[in-house]
Short mmCIF file of the C-alpha atoms (twelve columns), coordinates in Angstrom:
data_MODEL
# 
_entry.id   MODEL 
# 
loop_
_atom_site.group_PDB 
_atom_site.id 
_atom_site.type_symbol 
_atom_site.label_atom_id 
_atom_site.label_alt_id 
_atom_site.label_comp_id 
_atom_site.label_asym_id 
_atom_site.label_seq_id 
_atom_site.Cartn_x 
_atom_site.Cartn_y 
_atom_site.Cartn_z 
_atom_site.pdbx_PDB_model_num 
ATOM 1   C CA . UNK A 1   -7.775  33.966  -29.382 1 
ATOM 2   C CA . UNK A 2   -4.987  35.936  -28.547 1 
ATOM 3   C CA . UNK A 3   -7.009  37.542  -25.757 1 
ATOM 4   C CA . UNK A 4   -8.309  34.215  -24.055 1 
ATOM 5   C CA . UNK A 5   -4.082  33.062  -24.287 1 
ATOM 6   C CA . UNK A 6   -3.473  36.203  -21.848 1 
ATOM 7   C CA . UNK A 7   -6.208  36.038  -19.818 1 
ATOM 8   C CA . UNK A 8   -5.425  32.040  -18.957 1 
ATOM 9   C CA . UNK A 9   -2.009  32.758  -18.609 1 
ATOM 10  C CA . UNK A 10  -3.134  35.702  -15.500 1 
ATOM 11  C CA . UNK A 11  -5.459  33.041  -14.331 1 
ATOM 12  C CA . UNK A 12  -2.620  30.574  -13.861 1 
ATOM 13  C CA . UNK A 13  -0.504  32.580  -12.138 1 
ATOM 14  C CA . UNK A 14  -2.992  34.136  -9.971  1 
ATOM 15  C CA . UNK A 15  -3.828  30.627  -8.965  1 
ATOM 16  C CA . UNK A 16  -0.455  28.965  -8.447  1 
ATOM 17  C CA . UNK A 17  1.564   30.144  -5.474  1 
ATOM 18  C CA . UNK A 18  4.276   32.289  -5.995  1 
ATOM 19  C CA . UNK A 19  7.655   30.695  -4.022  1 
ATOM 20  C CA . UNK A 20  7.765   32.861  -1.573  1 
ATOM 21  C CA . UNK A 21  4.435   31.651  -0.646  1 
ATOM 22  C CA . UNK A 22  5.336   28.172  -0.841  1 
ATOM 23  C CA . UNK A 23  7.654   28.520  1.928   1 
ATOM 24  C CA . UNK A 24  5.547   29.130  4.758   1 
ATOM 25  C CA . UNK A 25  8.412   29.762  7.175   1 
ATOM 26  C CA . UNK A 26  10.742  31.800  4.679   1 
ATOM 27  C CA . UNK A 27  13.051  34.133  7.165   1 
ATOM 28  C CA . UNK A 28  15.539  36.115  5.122   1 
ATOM 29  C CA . UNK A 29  18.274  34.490  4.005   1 
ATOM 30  C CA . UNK A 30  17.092  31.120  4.630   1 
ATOM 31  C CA . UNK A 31  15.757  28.507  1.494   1 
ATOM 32  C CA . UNK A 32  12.711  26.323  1.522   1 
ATOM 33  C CA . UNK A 33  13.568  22.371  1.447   1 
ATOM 34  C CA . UNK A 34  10.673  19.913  -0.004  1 
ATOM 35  C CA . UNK A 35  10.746  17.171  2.097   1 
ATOM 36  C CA . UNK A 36  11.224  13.784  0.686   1 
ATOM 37  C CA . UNK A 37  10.426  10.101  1.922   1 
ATOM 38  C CA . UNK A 38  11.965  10.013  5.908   1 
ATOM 39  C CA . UNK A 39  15.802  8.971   6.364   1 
ATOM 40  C CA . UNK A 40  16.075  5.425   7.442   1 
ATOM 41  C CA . UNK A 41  16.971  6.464   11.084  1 
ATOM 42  C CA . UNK A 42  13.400  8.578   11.283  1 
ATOM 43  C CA . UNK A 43  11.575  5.765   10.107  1 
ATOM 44  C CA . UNK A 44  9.255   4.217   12.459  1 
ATOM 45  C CA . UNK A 45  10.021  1.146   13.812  1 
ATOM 46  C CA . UNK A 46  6.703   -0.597  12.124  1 
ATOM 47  C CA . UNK A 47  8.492   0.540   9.278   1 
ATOM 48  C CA . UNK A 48  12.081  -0.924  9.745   1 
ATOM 49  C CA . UNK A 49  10.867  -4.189  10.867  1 
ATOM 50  C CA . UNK A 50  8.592   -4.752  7.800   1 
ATOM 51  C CA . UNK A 51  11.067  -4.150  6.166   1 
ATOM 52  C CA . UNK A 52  13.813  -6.387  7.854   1 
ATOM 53  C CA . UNK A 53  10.929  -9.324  7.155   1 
ATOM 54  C CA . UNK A 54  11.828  -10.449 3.410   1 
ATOM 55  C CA . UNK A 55  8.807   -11.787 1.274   1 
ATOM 56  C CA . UNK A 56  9.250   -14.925 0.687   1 
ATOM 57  C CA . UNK A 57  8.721   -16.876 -2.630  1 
ATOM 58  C CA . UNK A 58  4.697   -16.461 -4.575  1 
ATOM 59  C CA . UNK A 59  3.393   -19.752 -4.436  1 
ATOM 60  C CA . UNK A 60  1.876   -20.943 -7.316  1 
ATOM 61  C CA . UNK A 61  -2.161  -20.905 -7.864  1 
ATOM 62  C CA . UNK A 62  -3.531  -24.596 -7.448  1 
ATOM 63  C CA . UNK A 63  -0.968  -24.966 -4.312  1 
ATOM 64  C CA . UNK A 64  -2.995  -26.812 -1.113  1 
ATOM 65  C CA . UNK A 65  -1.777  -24.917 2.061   1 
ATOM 66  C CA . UNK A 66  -1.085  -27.023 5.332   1 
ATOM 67  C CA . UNK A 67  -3.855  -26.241 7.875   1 
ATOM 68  C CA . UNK A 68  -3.688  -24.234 10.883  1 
ATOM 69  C CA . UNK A 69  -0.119  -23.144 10.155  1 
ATOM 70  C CA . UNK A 70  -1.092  -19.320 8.247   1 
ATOM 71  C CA . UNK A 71  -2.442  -16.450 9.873   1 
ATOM 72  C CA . UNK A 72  -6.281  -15.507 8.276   1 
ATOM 73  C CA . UNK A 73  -6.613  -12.199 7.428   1 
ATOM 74  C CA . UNK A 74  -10.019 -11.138 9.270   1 
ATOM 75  C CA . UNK A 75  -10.539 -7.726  8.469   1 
ATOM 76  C CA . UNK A 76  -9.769  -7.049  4.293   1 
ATOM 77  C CA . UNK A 77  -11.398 -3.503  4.242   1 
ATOM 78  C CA . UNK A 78  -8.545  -2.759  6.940   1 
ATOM 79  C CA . UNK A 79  -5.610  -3.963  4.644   1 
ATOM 80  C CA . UNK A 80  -7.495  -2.189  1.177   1 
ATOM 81  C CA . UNK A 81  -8.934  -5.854  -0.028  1 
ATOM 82  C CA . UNK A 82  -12.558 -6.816  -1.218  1 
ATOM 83  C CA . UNK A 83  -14.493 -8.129  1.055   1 
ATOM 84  C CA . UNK A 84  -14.433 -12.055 1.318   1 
ATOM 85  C CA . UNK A 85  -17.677 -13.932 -0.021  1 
ATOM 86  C CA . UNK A 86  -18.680 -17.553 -1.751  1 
ATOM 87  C CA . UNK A 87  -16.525 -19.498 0.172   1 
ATOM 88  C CA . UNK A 88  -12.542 -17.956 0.168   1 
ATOM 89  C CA . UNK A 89  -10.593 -16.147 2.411   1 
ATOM 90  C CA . UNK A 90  -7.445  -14.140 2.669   1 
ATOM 91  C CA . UNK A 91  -4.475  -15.949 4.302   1 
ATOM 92  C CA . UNK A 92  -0.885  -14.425 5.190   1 
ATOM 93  C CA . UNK A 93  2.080   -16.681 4.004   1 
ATOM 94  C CA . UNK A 94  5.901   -14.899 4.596   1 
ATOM 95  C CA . UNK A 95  3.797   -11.559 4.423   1 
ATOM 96  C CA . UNK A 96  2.168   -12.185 1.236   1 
ATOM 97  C CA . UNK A 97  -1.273  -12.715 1.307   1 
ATOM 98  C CA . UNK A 98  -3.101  -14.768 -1.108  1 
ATOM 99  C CA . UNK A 99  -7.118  -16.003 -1.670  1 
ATOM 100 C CA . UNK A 100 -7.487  -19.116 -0.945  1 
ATOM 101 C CA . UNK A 101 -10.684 -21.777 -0.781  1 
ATOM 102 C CA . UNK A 102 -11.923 -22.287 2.589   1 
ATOM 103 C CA . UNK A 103 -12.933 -25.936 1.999   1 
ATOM 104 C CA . UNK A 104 -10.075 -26.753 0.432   1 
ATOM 105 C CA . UNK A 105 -7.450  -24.454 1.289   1 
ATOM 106 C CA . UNK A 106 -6.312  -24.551 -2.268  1 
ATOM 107 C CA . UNK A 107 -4.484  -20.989 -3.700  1 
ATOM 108 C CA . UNK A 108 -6.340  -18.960 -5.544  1 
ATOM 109 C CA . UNK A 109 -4.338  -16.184 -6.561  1 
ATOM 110 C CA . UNK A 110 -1.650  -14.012 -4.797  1 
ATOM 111 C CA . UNK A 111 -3.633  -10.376 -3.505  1 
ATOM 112 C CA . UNK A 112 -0.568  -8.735  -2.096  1 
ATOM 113 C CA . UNK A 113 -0.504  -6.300  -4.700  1 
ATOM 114 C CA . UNK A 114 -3.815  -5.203  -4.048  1 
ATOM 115 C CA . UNK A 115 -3.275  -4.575  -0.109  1 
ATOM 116 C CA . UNK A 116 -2.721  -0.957  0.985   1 
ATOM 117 C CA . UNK A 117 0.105   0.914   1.912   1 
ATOM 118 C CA . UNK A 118 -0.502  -0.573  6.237   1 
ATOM 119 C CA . UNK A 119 0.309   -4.305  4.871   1 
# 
């Protein structure tokens, strides 16, 4: 047992890389930095104006949206949804997006949580 503890232990540290390596452009005297998440100023502007744009308030399931005032979301694959089928689709409403009947234009339930990291 004692022999399979050792043996793991070279196998771990054989396979890990060492800090040195880490650093890919280590100079002497000079440390490696992990980036984080970009400052604010780097951010692309896609970025800071999604941003700017609050969310506005979830509207509750049952609601009947106006028609021809919300943007329809035509391409759900793109934004990480399911694709639409029996009758819904996927509207926009102060950048949330929600499923709503097509008929009836009645909320479903709020998907924003479910959209990927491009919404």
């Amino acid at each position: 047992m004692r022999f399979l503890t050792v043996i793991s232990a070279l196998l771990t540290a054989a396979i890990l890389p060492s800090q040195a390596d880490a650093c890919r452009l280590n100079v002497g005297g000079s440390k490696c930095v992990v980036a984080g998440p970009p400052a604010p100023e780097y951010q692309s502007r896609i970025i800071r104006m999604r941003e700017a744009q609050p969310r506005g308030a979830p509207i509750p399931r049952g609601t009947i949206l106006p028609r021809n005032k919300y943007n329809i979301l035509l391409m759900a694959d793109y934004y990480g949804l399911p694709a639409v089928e029996d009758g819904w689709v996927y509207i926009e409403v102060e950048r949330n997006v929600y499923r709503v009947d097509f008929l009836t234009y009645e909320v479903l339930e709020m998907v924003t949580d479910q959209t990927a990291a491009n919404w």
